[in-house]
Amino acid sequence: MIVISCKIPEIEKILLKVFQKYAPEGTYCLPESEQAQQATTAACWFPDIEQLKQLPQLKVIHSIAAGIEHLDLNLIDPSYLVCRVIDEQHQKGMFEYLLWAVLYYQRQFDRAINQQKQQLWKQYRQFSSQDIQIGVMGLGHIGGYVATHFAQMGYQVSGWARSKKNLHRVQSFAGNEELDGFLAKSQILINLLPLTAQNHSILSAQVLKKLPEQACVINCGRGQHLVLPDLVAALDSGHLRGAVLDVFEREPLEQADPLWTHEKVLITPHVASHAPMSIVVEQILENDRRYKEHEPLNHQIDSARGY
């Protein structure tokens, strides 16, 4: 039995409809129902952890997304098994979004849009993929996929992670001691890190200033990775050319936020990529089956590391 857990009533209703559409009848319930007492897995988005603790059979906490920071691991007892969703369509969707964002700068579309506002006709040099240095922060399932696909297209690709990775045609950097070298090679910096206590606010002035002059930042990790006042200062000073931002610490972004009108910032409303909900339900049901049959779970995370 799957129990659907979300503290946001309108989202809980959406999740219930999703399970009604894709899951067999009688395999899911809400926390208030009698069936919840038999639930072994919780499908979660900002779950009510205290409520879940009251369910005696519950053993698996399952994110409905690739990220798990919304679960608040500090509140989850280590005895629970925590899993997330990993899907190839999600990886492909992220790469498509990032390819668009890279081309936005590579082909000078940011400058063309600004020129249109001024009714200015000016042509810029056309750069090929071989001319562009891309740096990917985070080389997990999505970051590794993105980095290798950019490399296959002929871009100069570097990647930075907690430990060294062996990815075809991707130069690997790891740890704090190699961060500066990675940043120096990142004309376009893509952040795909998971959110942990160690990398909260990692994109600060100290890091941004080590990027090459006129570098661009694309943030599809989490809003908490980026120190927005430091980004704006780097843009206003001319050190950074621009930023594409898909995630924010508070969502939706408040209407009064000055980022909306900053000429060097392009905003998208957390739409870079999502796994199809049919796949989400399928993976949660499969992991519930695996738990009951004492099989290893798919996409289980290390709660101590946070990913």
Coordinates of N, CA and C in Angstrom, one line a residue, residues 91-218:
Q91 N 16.2 13.0 -17.8 CA 17.5 13.4 -18.2 C 17.5 14.0 -19.6
K92 N 16.8 13.5 -20.5 CA 16.8 14.0 -21.9 C 16.1 15.4 -21.9
G93 N 15.0 15.6 -21.1 CA 14.4 16.9 -21.0 C 15.3 17.9 -20.4
M94 N 16.1 17.5 -19.4 CA 17.1 18.5 -18.8 C 18.1 18.9 -19.9
F95 N 18.6 17.9 -20.6 CA 19.6 18.2 -21.6 C 19.1 19.2 -22.7
E96 N 17.8 18.9 -23.1 CA 17.2 19.8 -24.1 C 17.1 21.2 -23.6
Y97 N 16.7 21.4 -22.3 CA 16.6 22.7 -21.8 C 18.0 23.4 -21.7
L98 N 19.0 22.7 -21.3 CA 20.3 23.2 -21.1 C 21.0 23.5 -22.5
L99 N 20.7 22.7 -23.5 CA 21.2 23.0 -24.8 C 20.6 24.3 -25.3
W100 N 19.3 24.5 -25.1 CA 18.7 25.8 -25.5 C 19.4 26.9 -24.7
A101 N 19.6 26.8 -23.4 CA 20.3 27.8 -22.7 C 21.7 28.1 -23.1
V102 N 22.4 27.1 -23.5 CA 23.8 27.2 -24.0 C 23.8 28.0 -25.3
L103 N 22.9 27.5 -26.2 CA 22.8 28.2 -27.5 C 22.3 29.6 -27.4
Y104 N 21.6 29.9 -26.4 CA 21.1 31.3 -26.1 C 22.3 32.3 -26.0
Y105 N 23.4 31.8 -25.4 CA 24.6 32.6 -25.3 C 25.6 32.3 -26.4
Q106 N 25.7 31.1 -26.8 CA 26.7 30.7 -27.9 C 26.3 31.5 -29.2
R107 N 25.0 31.5 -29.5 CA 24.6 32.2 -30.8 C 24.2 33.6 -30.6
Q108 N 24.5 34.2 -29.4 CA 24.4 35.6 -29.1 C 22.9 36.1 -29.1
F109 N 22.0 35.1 -28.8 CA 20.6 35.5 -28.8 C 20.3 36.5 -27.7
D110 N 21.0 36.5 -26.6 CA 20.8 37.5 -25.6 C 21.0 38.9 -26.1
R111 N 22.1 39.0 -26.9 CA 22.4 40.3 -27.4 C 21.4 40.7 -28.5
A112 N 21.0 39.8 -29.3 CA 20.0 40.1 -30.4 C 18.7 40.6 -29.8
I113 N 18.3 39.9 -28.7 CA 17.0 40.4 -28.1 C 17.1 41.8 -27.5
N114 N 18.3 42.1 -26.9 CA 18.5 43.4 -26.4 C 18.6 44.4 -27.5
Q115 N 19.2 44.0 -28.6 CA 19.3 45.0 -29.8 C 17.9 45.2 -30.4
Q116 N 17.0 44.2 -30.4 CA 15.7 44.5 -30.9 C 15.0 45.5 -30.2
K117 N 15.1 45.5 -28.8 CA 14.5 46.6 -28.0 C 15.0 48.0 -28.4
Q118 N 16.2 48.0 -28.9 CA 16.8 49.3 -29.2 C 16.7 49.6 -30.7
Q119 N 16.0 48.7 -31.5 CA 16.0 48.8 -32.9 C 17.4 49.0 -33.5
L120 N 18.3 48.1 -33.0 CA 19.7 48.2 -33.4 C 20.1 47.0 -34.2
W121 N 20.7 47.2 -35.4 CA 21.1 46.1 -36.3 C 22.6 46.0 -36.2
K122 N 23.1 44.9 -35.5 CA 24.5 44.6 -35.4 C 24.7 43.1 -35.4
Q123 N 25.7 42.7 -36.2 CA 26.0 41.3 -36.2 C 27.2 40.9 -35.4
Y124 N 27.1 39.7 -34.8 CA 28.2 39.2 -33.9 C 28.8 38.0 -34.5
R125 N 30.0 37.7 -34.1 CA 30.7 36.5 -34.6 C 29.9 35.2 -34.2
Q126 N 29.8 34.2 -35.1 CA 29.2 33.0 -34.8 C 30.2 32.0 -34.2
F127 N 29.9 31.5 -33.0 CA 30.8 30.5 -32.4 C 30.3 29.1 -32.7
S128 N 31.3 28.2 -32.8 CA 30.9 26.7 -32.9 C 31.0 26.1 -31.6
S129 N 30.5 24.9 -31.5 CA 30.5 24.2 -30.2 C 31.9 24.0 -29.7
Q130 N 32.9 23.8 -30.6 CA 34.3 23.6 -30.2 C 34.9 24.8 -29.5
D131 N 34.2 26.0 -29.7 CA 34.8 27.2 -29.1 C 34.3 27.4 -27.7
I132 N 33.3 26.6 -27.2 CA 32.6 26.9 -26.0 C 33.1 26.0 -24.9
Q133 N 33.5 26.5 -23.7 CA 33.9 25.7 -22.6 C 32.7 25.7 -21.6
I134 N 32.2 24.5 -21.4 CA 31.0 24.3 -20.5 C 31.5 23.6 -19.2
G135 N 31.1 24.1 -18.1 CA 31.4 23.5 -16.8 C 30.1 23.0 -16.1
V136 N 30.1 21.8 -15.8 CA 28.9 21.2 -15.1 C 29.2 20.9 -13.7
M137 N 28.5 21.5 -12.8 CA 28.6 21.2 -11.4 C 27.6 20.1 -11.0
G138 N 28.1 19.0 -10.5 CA 27.2 17.9 -10.2 C 27.2 16.9 -11.3
L139 N 27.8 15.7 -11.1 CA 27.9 14.7 -12.2 C 27.2 13.4 -11.8
G140 N 26.0 13.6 -11.2 CA 25.2 12.4 -10.9 C 24.5 11.9 -12.1
H141 N 23.3 11.3 -11.9 CA 22.6 10.7 -13.0 C 22.3 11.7 -14.1
I142 N 21.8 12.9 -13.7 CA 21.5 13.9 -14.6 C 22.7 14.7 -15.1
G143 N 23.6 15.1 -14.2 CA 24.7 15.9 -14.6 C 25.7 15.1 -15.5
G144 N 25.9 13.8 -15.1 CA 26.7 13.0 -16.0 C 26.2 12.8 -17.4
Y145 N 24.8 12.7 -17.5 CA 24.2 12.6 -18.8 C 24.4 13.8 -19.6
V146 N 24.1 15.0 -18.9 CA 24.3 16.3 -19.6 C 25.7 16.5 -20.1
A147 N 26.6 16.3 -19.2 CA 28.1 16.5 -19.5 C 28.5 15.7 -20.7
T148 N 28.2 14.4 -20.7 CA 28.6 13.5 -21.8 C 27.9 13.9 -23.1
H149 N 26.7 14.3 -23.1 CA 26.0 14.6 -24.3 C 26.5 15.9 -24.9
F150 N 26.9 16.9 -24.1 CA 27.5 18.1 -24.6 C 28.8 17.8 -25.2
A151 N 29.6 16.9 -24.6 CA 30.9 16.5 -25.1 C 30.7 15.8 -26.4
Q152 N 29.7 15.0 -26.6 CA 29.5 14.3 -27.9 C 29.2 15.3 -29.0
M153 N 28.7 16.4 -28.6 CA 28.4 17.5 -29.6 C 29.6 18.3 -29.9
G154 N 30.7 18.1 -29.3 CA 31.9 18.8 -29.6 C 32.3 19.9 -28.7
Y155 N 31.5 20.2 -27.7 CA 31.8 21.2 -26.7 C 33.0 20.8 -25.8
Q156 N 33.7 21.8 -25.3 CA 34.8 21.5 -24.3 C 34.1 21.4 -23.0
V157 N 34.1 20.2 -22.4 CA 33.3 20.0 -21.2 C 34.1 19.6 -20.0
S158 N 33.9 20.3 -18.9 CA 34.5 19.9 -17.6 C 33.4 19.7 -16.6
G159 N 33.7 18.8 -15.6 CA 32.7 18.5 -14.6 C 33.3 18.6 -13.2
W160 N 32.5 19.0 -12.3 CA 33.0 19.1 -10.9 C 32.1 18.3 -10.0
A161 N 32.6 17.5 -9.1 CA 31.8 16.7 -8.2 C 32.5 16.5 -6.9
R162 N 31.9 15.8 -6.0 CA 32.5 15.4 -4.7 C 33.7 14.5 -4.9
S163 N 33.6 13.6 -5.9 CA 34.7 12.7 -6.2 C 34.9 12.6 -7.7
K164 N 36.1 12.1 -8.1 CA 36.4 12.0 -9.5 C 35.4 11.1 -10.3
K165 N 35.1 11.5 -11.5 CA 34.2 10.7 -12.4 C 35.0 10.4 -13.7
N166 N 34.7 9.2 -14.2 CA 35.3 8.8 -15.5 C 34.2 8.9 -16.6
L167 N 34.1 10.0 -17.2 CA 33.1 10.3 -18.2 C 33.8 10.5 -19.6
H168 N 33.4 10.0 -20.6 CA 34.0 10.1 -21.9 C 34.1 11.5 -22.4
R169 N 35.3 12.0 -22.6 CA 35.6 13.3 -23.2 C 35.2 14.4 -22.2
V170 N 35.0 14.1 -20.9 CA 34.7 15.1 -19.9 C 35.9 15.2 -18.9
Q171 N 36.5 16.4 -18.8 CA 37.6 16.6 -17.8 C 37.0 16.6 -16.4
S172 N 37.4 15.8 -15.6 CA 36.8 15.7 -14.2 C 37.6 16.4 -13.2
F173 N 36.9 17.2 -12.4 CA 37.5 17.9 -11.2 C 36.7 17.5 -10.0
A174 N 37.4 17.4 -8.9 CA 36.7 17.0 -7.6 C 37.3 17.7 -6.4
G175 N 36.3 17.9 -5.5 CA 36.7 18.5 -4.2 C 37.0 20.0 -4.2
N176 N 37.1 20.6 -3.1 CA 37.4 22.0 -2.9 C 38.8 22.4 -3.5
E177 N 39.7 21.5 -3.4 CA 41.1 21.8 -3.9 C 41.1 21.9 -5.4
E178 N 40.2 21.4 -6.2 CA 40.2 21.5 -7.6 C 39.0 22.4 -8.1
L179 N 38.3 23.1 -7.3 CA 37.2 23.9 -7.7 C 37.7 25.1 -8.5
D180 N 38.8 25.7 -8.1 CA 39.3 26.9 -8.8 C 39.6 26.6 -10.2
G181 N 40.3 25.5 -10.4 CA 40.7 25.0 -11.8 C 39.5 24.8 -12.7
F182 N 38.5 24.2 -12.1 CA 37.2 23.9 -12.8 C 36.6 25.2 -13.2
L183 N 36.5 26.2 -12.3 CA 35.8 27.4 -12.6 C 36.5 28.2 -13.7
A184 N 37.8 28.2 -13.7 CA 38.6 28.9 -14.7 C 38.3 28.4 -16.1
K185 N 37.8 27.2 -16.2 CA 37.5 26.6 -17.5 C 36.0 26.6 -17.9
S186 N 35.3 27.4 -17.2 CA 33.8 27.4 -17.3 C 33.3 28.7 -17.9
Q187 N 33.3 28.8 -19.2 CA 32.7 30.0 -19.8 C 31.2 30.0 -19.6
I188 N 30.6 28.8 -19.6 CA 29.2 28.7 -19.3 C 29.1 27.7 -18.1
L189 N 28.7 28.1 -17.0 CA 28.6 27.3 -15.8 C 27.2 26.8 -15.6
I190 N 27.1 25.5 -15.6 CA 25.8 24.8 -15.3 C 25.8 24.2 -14.0
N191 N 24.8 24.6 -13.1 CA 24.7 24.0 -11.8 C 23.6 22.9 -11.8
L192 N 24.0 21.7 -11.5 CA 23.1 20.5 -11.3 C 23.3 19.8 -10.0
L193 N 23.9 20.5 -9.1 CA 24.3 19.8 -7.8 C 23.0 19.5 -7.0
P194 N 23.0 18.4 -6.2 CA 22.0 18.2 -5.2 C 22.2 19.2 -4.1
L195 N 21.1 19.5 -3.4 CA 21.2 20.4 -2.3 C 21.6 19.7 -1.0
T196 N 22.8 20.1 -0.5 CA 23.2 19.5 0.8 C 23.7 20.7 1.7
A197 N 23.9 20.3 3.0 CA 24.4 21.4 3.9 C 25.8 21.9 3.4
Q198 N 26.5 21.1 2.8 CA 27.9 21.4 2.4 C 27.9 22.4 1.2
N199 N 26.9 22.3 0.3 CA 26.9 23.2 -0.9 C 25.9 24.2 -0.9
H200 N 25.2 24.4 0.2 CA 24.2 25.5 0.3 C 25.0 26.8 0.1
S201 N 24.5 27.7 -0.8 CA 25.1 29.0 -1.1 C 26.4 28.9 -1.7
I202 N 26.7 27.8 -2.4 CA 28.0 27.6 -3.0 C 28.3 28.6 -4.1
L203 N 27.3 29.0 -4.8 CA 27.5 30.0 -5.9 C 27.4 31.4 -5.3
S204 N 28.5 31.7 -4.6 CA 28.6 33.0 -3.9 C 29.6 33.9 -4.7
A205 N 29.8 35.1 -4.2 CA 30.8 36.0 -4.8 C 32.1 35.4 -4.9
Q206 N 32.5 34.6 -3.9 CA 33.9 34.0 -3.9 C 34.1 33.1 -5.1
V207 N 33.0 32.4 -5.4 CA 33.0 31.4 -6.6 C 32.8 32.1 -7.9
L208 N 31.8 33.0 -8.0 CA 31.5 33.7 -9.2 C 32.7 34.5 -9.7
K209 N 33.5 35.1 -8.9 CA 34.6 35.9 -9.3 C 35.7 35.1 -10.0
K210 N 35.7 33.8 -9.7 CA 36.7 33.0 -10.3 C 36.3 32.4 -11.7
L211 N 35.1 32.7 -12.1 CA 34.7 32.4 -13.5 C 35.4 33.4 -14.5
P212 N 35.6 32.9 -15.7 CA 36.2 33.8 -16.7 C 35.4 35.1 -16.9
E213 N 36.0 36.2 -17.3 CA 35.2 37.4 -17.6 C 34.2 37.1 -18.7
Q214 N 33.0 37.6 -18.5 CA 31.9 37.5 -19.4 C 31.3 36.0 -19.4
A215 N 31.6 35.3 -18.3 CA 31.0 34.0 -18.2 C 29.5 34.1 -18.0
C216 N 28.8 32.9 -18.2 CA 27.3 32.9 -18.0 C 27.0 31.8 -17.0
V217 N 25.9 32.0 -16.3 CA 25.5 31.0 -15.2 C 24.2 30.5 -15.6
I218 N 24.0 29.1 -15.5 CA 22.7 28.5 -15.7 C 22.4 27.7 -14.4

